Short mmCIF file of C-alpha atoms in Angstrom, two decimals:
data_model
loop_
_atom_site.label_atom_id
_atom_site.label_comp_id
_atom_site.label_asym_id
_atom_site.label_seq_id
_atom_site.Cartn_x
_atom_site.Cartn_y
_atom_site.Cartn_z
CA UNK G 1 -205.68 43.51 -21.46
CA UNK G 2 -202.46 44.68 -22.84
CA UNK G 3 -199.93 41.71 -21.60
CA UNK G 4 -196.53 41.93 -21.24
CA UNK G 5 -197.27 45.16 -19.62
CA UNK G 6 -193.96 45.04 -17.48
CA UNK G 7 -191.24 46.72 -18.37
CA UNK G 8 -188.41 44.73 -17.05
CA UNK G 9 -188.79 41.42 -17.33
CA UNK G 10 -186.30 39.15 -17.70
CA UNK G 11 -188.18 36.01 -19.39
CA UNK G 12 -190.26 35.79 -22.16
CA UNK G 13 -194.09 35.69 -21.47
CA UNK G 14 -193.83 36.17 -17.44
CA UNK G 15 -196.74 38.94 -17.67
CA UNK G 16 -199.56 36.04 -19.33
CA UNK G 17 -200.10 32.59 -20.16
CA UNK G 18 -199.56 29.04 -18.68
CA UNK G 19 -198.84 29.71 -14.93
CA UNK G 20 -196.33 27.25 -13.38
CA UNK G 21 -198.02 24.68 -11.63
CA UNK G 22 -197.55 23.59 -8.48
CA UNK G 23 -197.49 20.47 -6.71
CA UNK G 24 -196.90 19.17 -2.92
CA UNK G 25 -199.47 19.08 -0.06
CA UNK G 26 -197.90 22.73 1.47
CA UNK G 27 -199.31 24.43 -1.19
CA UNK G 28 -201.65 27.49 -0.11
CA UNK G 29 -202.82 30.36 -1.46
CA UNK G 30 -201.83 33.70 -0.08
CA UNK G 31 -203.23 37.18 -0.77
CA UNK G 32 -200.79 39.24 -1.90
CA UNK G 33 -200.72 43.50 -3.02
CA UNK G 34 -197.29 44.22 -5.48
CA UNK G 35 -196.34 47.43 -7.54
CA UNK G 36 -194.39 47.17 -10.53
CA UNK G 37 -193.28 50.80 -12.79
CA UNK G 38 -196.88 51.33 -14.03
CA UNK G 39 -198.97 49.24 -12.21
CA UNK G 40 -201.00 47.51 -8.98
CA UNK G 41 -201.75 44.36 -8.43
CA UNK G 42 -203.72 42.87 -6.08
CA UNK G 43 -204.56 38.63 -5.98
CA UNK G 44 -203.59 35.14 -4.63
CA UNK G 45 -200.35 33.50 -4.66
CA UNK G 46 -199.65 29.48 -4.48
CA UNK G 47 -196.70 29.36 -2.29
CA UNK G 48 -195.22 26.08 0.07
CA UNK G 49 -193.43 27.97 2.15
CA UNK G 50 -192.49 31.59 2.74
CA UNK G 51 -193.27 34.70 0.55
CA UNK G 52 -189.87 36.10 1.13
CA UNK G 53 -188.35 32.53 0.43
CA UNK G 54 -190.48 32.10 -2.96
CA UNK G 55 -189.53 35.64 -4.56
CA UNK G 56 -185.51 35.42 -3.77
CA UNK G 57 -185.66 31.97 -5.59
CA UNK G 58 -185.91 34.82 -9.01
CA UNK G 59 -188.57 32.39 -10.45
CA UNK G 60 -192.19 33.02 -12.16
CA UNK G 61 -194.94 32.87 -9.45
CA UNK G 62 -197.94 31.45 -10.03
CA UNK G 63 -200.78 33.58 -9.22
CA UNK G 64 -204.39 33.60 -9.78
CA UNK G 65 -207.48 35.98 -9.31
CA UNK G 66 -205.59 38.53 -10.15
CA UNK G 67 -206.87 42.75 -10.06
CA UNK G 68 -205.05 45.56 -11.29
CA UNK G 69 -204.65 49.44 -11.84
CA UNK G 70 -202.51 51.75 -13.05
CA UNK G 71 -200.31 53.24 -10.14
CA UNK G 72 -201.22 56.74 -10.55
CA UNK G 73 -204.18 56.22 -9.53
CA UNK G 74 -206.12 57.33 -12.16
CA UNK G 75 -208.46 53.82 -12.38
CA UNK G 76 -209.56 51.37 -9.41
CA UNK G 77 -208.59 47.92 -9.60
CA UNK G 78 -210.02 45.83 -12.42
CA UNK G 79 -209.82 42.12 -12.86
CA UNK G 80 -207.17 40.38 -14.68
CA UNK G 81 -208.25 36.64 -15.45
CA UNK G 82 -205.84 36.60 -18.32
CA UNK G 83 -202.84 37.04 -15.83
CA UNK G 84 -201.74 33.86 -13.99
CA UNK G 85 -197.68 34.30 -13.66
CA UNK G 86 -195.72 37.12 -12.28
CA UNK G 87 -191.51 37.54 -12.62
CA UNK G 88 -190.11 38.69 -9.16
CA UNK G 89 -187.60 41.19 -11.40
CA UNK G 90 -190.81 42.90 -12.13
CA UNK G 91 -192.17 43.96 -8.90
CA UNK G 92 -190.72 46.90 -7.37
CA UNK G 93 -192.41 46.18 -3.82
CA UNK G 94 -194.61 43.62 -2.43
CA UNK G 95 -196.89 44.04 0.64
CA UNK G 96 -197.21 40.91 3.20
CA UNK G 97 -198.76 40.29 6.22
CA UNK G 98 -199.30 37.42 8.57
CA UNK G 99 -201.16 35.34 5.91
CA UNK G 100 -197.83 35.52 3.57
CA UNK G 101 -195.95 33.20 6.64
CA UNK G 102 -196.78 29.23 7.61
CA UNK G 103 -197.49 28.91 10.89
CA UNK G 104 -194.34 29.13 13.23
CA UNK G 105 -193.77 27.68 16.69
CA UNK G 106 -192.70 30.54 18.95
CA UNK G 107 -188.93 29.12 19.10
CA UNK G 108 -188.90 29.31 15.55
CA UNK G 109 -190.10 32.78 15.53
CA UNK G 110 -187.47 34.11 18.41
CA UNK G 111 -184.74 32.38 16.01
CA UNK G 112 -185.73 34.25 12.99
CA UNK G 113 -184.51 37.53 14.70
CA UNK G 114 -182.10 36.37 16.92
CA UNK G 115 -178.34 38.24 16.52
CA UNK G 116 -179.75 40.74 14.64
CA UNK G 117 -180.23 44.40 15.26
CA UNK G 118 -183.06 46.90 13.85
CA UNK G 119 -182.51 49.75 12.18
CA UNK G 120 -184.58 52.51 11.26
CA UNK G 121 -184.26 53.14 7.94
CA UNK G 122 -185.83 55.64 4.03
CA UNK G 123 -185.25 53.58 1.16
CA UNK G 124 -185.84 55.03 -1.96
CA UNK G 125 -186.85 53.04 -5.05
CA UNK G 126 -187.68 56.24 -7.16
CA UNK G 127 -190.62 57.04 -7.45
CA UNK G 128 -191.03 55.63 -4.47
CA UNK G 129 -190.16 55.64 -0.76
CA UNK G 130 -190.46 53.24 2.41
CA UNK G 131 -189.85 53.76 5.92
CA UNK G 132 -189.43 51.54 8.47
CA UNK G 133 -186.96 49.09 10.32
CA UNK G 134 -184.78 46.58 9.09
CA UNK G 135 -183.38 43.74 10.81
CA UNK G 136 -179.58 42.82 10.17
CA UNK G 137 -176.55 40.91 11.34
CA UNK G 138 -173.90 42.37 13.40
CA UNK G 139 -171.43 44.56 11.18
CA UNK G 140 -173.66 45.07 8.65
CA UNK G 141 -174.15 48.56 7.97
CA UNK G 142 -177.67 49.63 6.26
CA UNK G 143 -176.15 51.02 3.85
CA UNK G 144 -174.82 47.74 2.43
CA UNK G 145 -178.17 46.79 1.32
CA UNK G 146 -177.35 48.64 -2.04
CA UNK G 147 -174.58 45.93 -2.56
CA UNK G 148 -175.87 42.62 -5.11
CA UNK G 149 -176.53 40.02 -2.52
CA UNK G 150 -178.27 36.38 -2.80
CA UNK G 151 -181.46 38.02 -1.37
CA UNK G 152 -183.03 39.77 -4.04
CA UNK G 153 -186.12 40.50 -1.68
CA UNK G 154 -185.34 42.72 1.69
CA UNK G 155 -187.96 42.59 4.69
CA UNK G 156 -189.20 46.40 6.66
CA UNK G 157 -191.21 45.95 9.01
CA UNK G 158 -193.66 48.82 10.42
CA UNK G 159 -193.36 49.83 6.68
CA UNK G 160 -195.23 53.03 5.27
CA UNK G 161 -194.35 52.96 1.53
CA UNK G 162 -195.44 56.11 -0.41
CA UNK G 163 -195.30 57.11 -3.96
CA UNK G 164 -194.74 61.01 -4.49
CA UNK G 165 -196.00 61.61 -0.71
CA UNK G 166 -199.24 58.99 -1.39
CA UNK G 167 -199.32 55.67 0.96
CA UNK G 168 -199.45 53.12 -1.09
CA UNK G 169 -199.27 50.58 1.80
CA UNK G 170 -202.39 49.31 3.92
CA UNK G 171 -203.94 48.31 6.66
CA UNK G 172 -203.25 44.65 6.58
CA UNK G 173 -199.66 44.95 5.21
CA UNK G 174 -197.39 45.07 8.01
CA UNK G 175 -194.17 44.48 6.32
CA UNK G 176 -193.19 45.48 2.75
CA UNK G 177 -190.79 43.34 0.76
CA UNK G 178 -188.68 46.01 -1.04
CA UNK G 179 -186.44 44.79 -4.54
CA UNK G 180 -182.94 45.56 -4.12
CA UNK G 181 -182.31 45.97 -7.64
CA UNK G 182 -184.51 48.91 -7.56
CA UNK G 183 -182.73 50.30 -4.52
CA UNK G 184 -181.25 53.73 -5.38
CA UNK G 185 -180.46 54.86 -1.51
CA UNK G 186 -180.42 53.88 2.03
CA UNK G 187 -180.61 56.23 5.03
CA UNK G 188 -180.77 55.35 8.85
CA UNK G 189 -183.34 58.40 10.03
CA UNK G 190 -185.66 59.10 13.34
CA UNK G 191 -188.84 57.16 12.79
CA UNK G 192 -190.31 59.56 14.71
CA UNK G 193 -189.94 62.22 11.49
CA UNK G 194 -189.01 60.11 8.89
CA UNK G 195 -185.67 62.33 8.69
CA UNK G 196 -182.08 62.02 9.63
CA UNK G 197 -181.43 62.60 13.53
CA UNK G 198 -179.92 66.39 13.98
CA UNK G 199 -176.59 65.97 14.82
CA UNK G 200 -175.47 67.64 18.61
CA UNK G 201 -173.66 70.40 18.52
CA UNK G 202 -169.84 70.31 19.89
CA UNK G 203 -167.26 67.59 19.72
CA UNK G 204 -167.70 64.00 20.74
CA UNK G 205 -166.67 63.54 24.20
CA UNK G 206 -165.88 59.68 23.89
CA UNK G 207 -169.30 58.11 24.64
CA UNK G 208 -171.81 56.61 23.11
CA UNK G 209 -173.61 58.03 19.83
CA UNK G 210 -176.34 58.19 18.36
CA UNK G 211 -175.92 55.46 15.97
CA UNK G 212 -174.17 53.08 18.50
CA UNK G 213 -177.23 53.64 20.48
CA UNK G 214 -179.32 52.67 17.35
CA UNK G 215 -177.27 49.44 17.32
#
């Protein structure tokens, strides 16, 4: 197995050898799917707390029964014993679902997206592309998610992610984590087509727009 097979690391020996270990009776395992430029990989991650929470911290995860492919396609997913860390700056985007959350009360799940507003949104991450809705403050623009921020990791939820016009995503994965740094553009669109909303003929009359009614 050809380690350090990613590309953009930012550390020495993330790809292989001695995984971080961790420690603390939260620990859990959850199953986790992640692209990077070349490859696939599917496995187990040892988090105490949220996925989301664990990759913005920009620190090797430690990760164990570990597959992988090449992202073309080309070959199914193989095992990968040898690999047993993984560098967040690697992975372009990460599928979750429920498992990649600890169990929340239902007030803690209402405060998680309270003040903030959903916005249907194409991100492109050449080569690929995912649609779906993101969740922000008030005043924030979608558009700003190309700016450096402290979250390195961005939540979509209802997330189709594609590469070259081929869903990646699955069944399971309800929300993909997309890397910022690989963020190349942001569009609000019609989730309906996955393209921008027409825009109405004539002149605004004073009410309400499209986007305001997006807010």
């Amino acid at each position: 197995m050809p380690f350090g097979f990613l590309k953009r690391s930012r550390r020495e020996g993330s790809g292989a050898g001695k995984a971080p270990v961790p420690s603390g009776p939260r620990i859990r395992g959850v199953p986790f799917s992640a692209v990077t430029e070349e490859w696939r990989l599917s496995g187990v991650m040892d988090l105490d707390g949220r996925l989301t929470d664990a990759l913005n911290k920009r620190e090797p995860l430690a990760i164990r029964d570990v597959r992988w492919a090449p992202i073309d396609g080309s070959g199914s997913l193989e095992p990968a014993p040898g690999l047993r860390s993984v560098d967040p700056y690697d992975l372009i985007i990460v599928l979750a679902g429920e498992g990649s959350l600890p169990p929340l009360t239902d007030a803690e799940r209402v405060a998680h997206r309270v003040h903030k507003i959903g916005y249907d949104v194409a991100l492109e991450l050449p080569p690929f592309r995912v649609l779906g809705t993101v969740y922000l403050y008030p005043g924030t623009e979608p558009e700003r998610l190309l700016d450096r921020a402290t979250e390195m990791f961005i939540p979509v939820t209802d997330a189709v992610a594609t590469l070259s016009g081929r869903e990646v995503t699955e069944a399971e994965a309800d929300t993909v984590l997309v890397n910022r740094f690989y963020l190349r553009g942001v569009q609000q669109v019609d989730r309906r087509t996955g393209e921008p909303p027409p825009t109405l003929p004539g002149a605004p009359l004073g009410g309400i727009s499209w986007r305001d009614r997006s807010r």
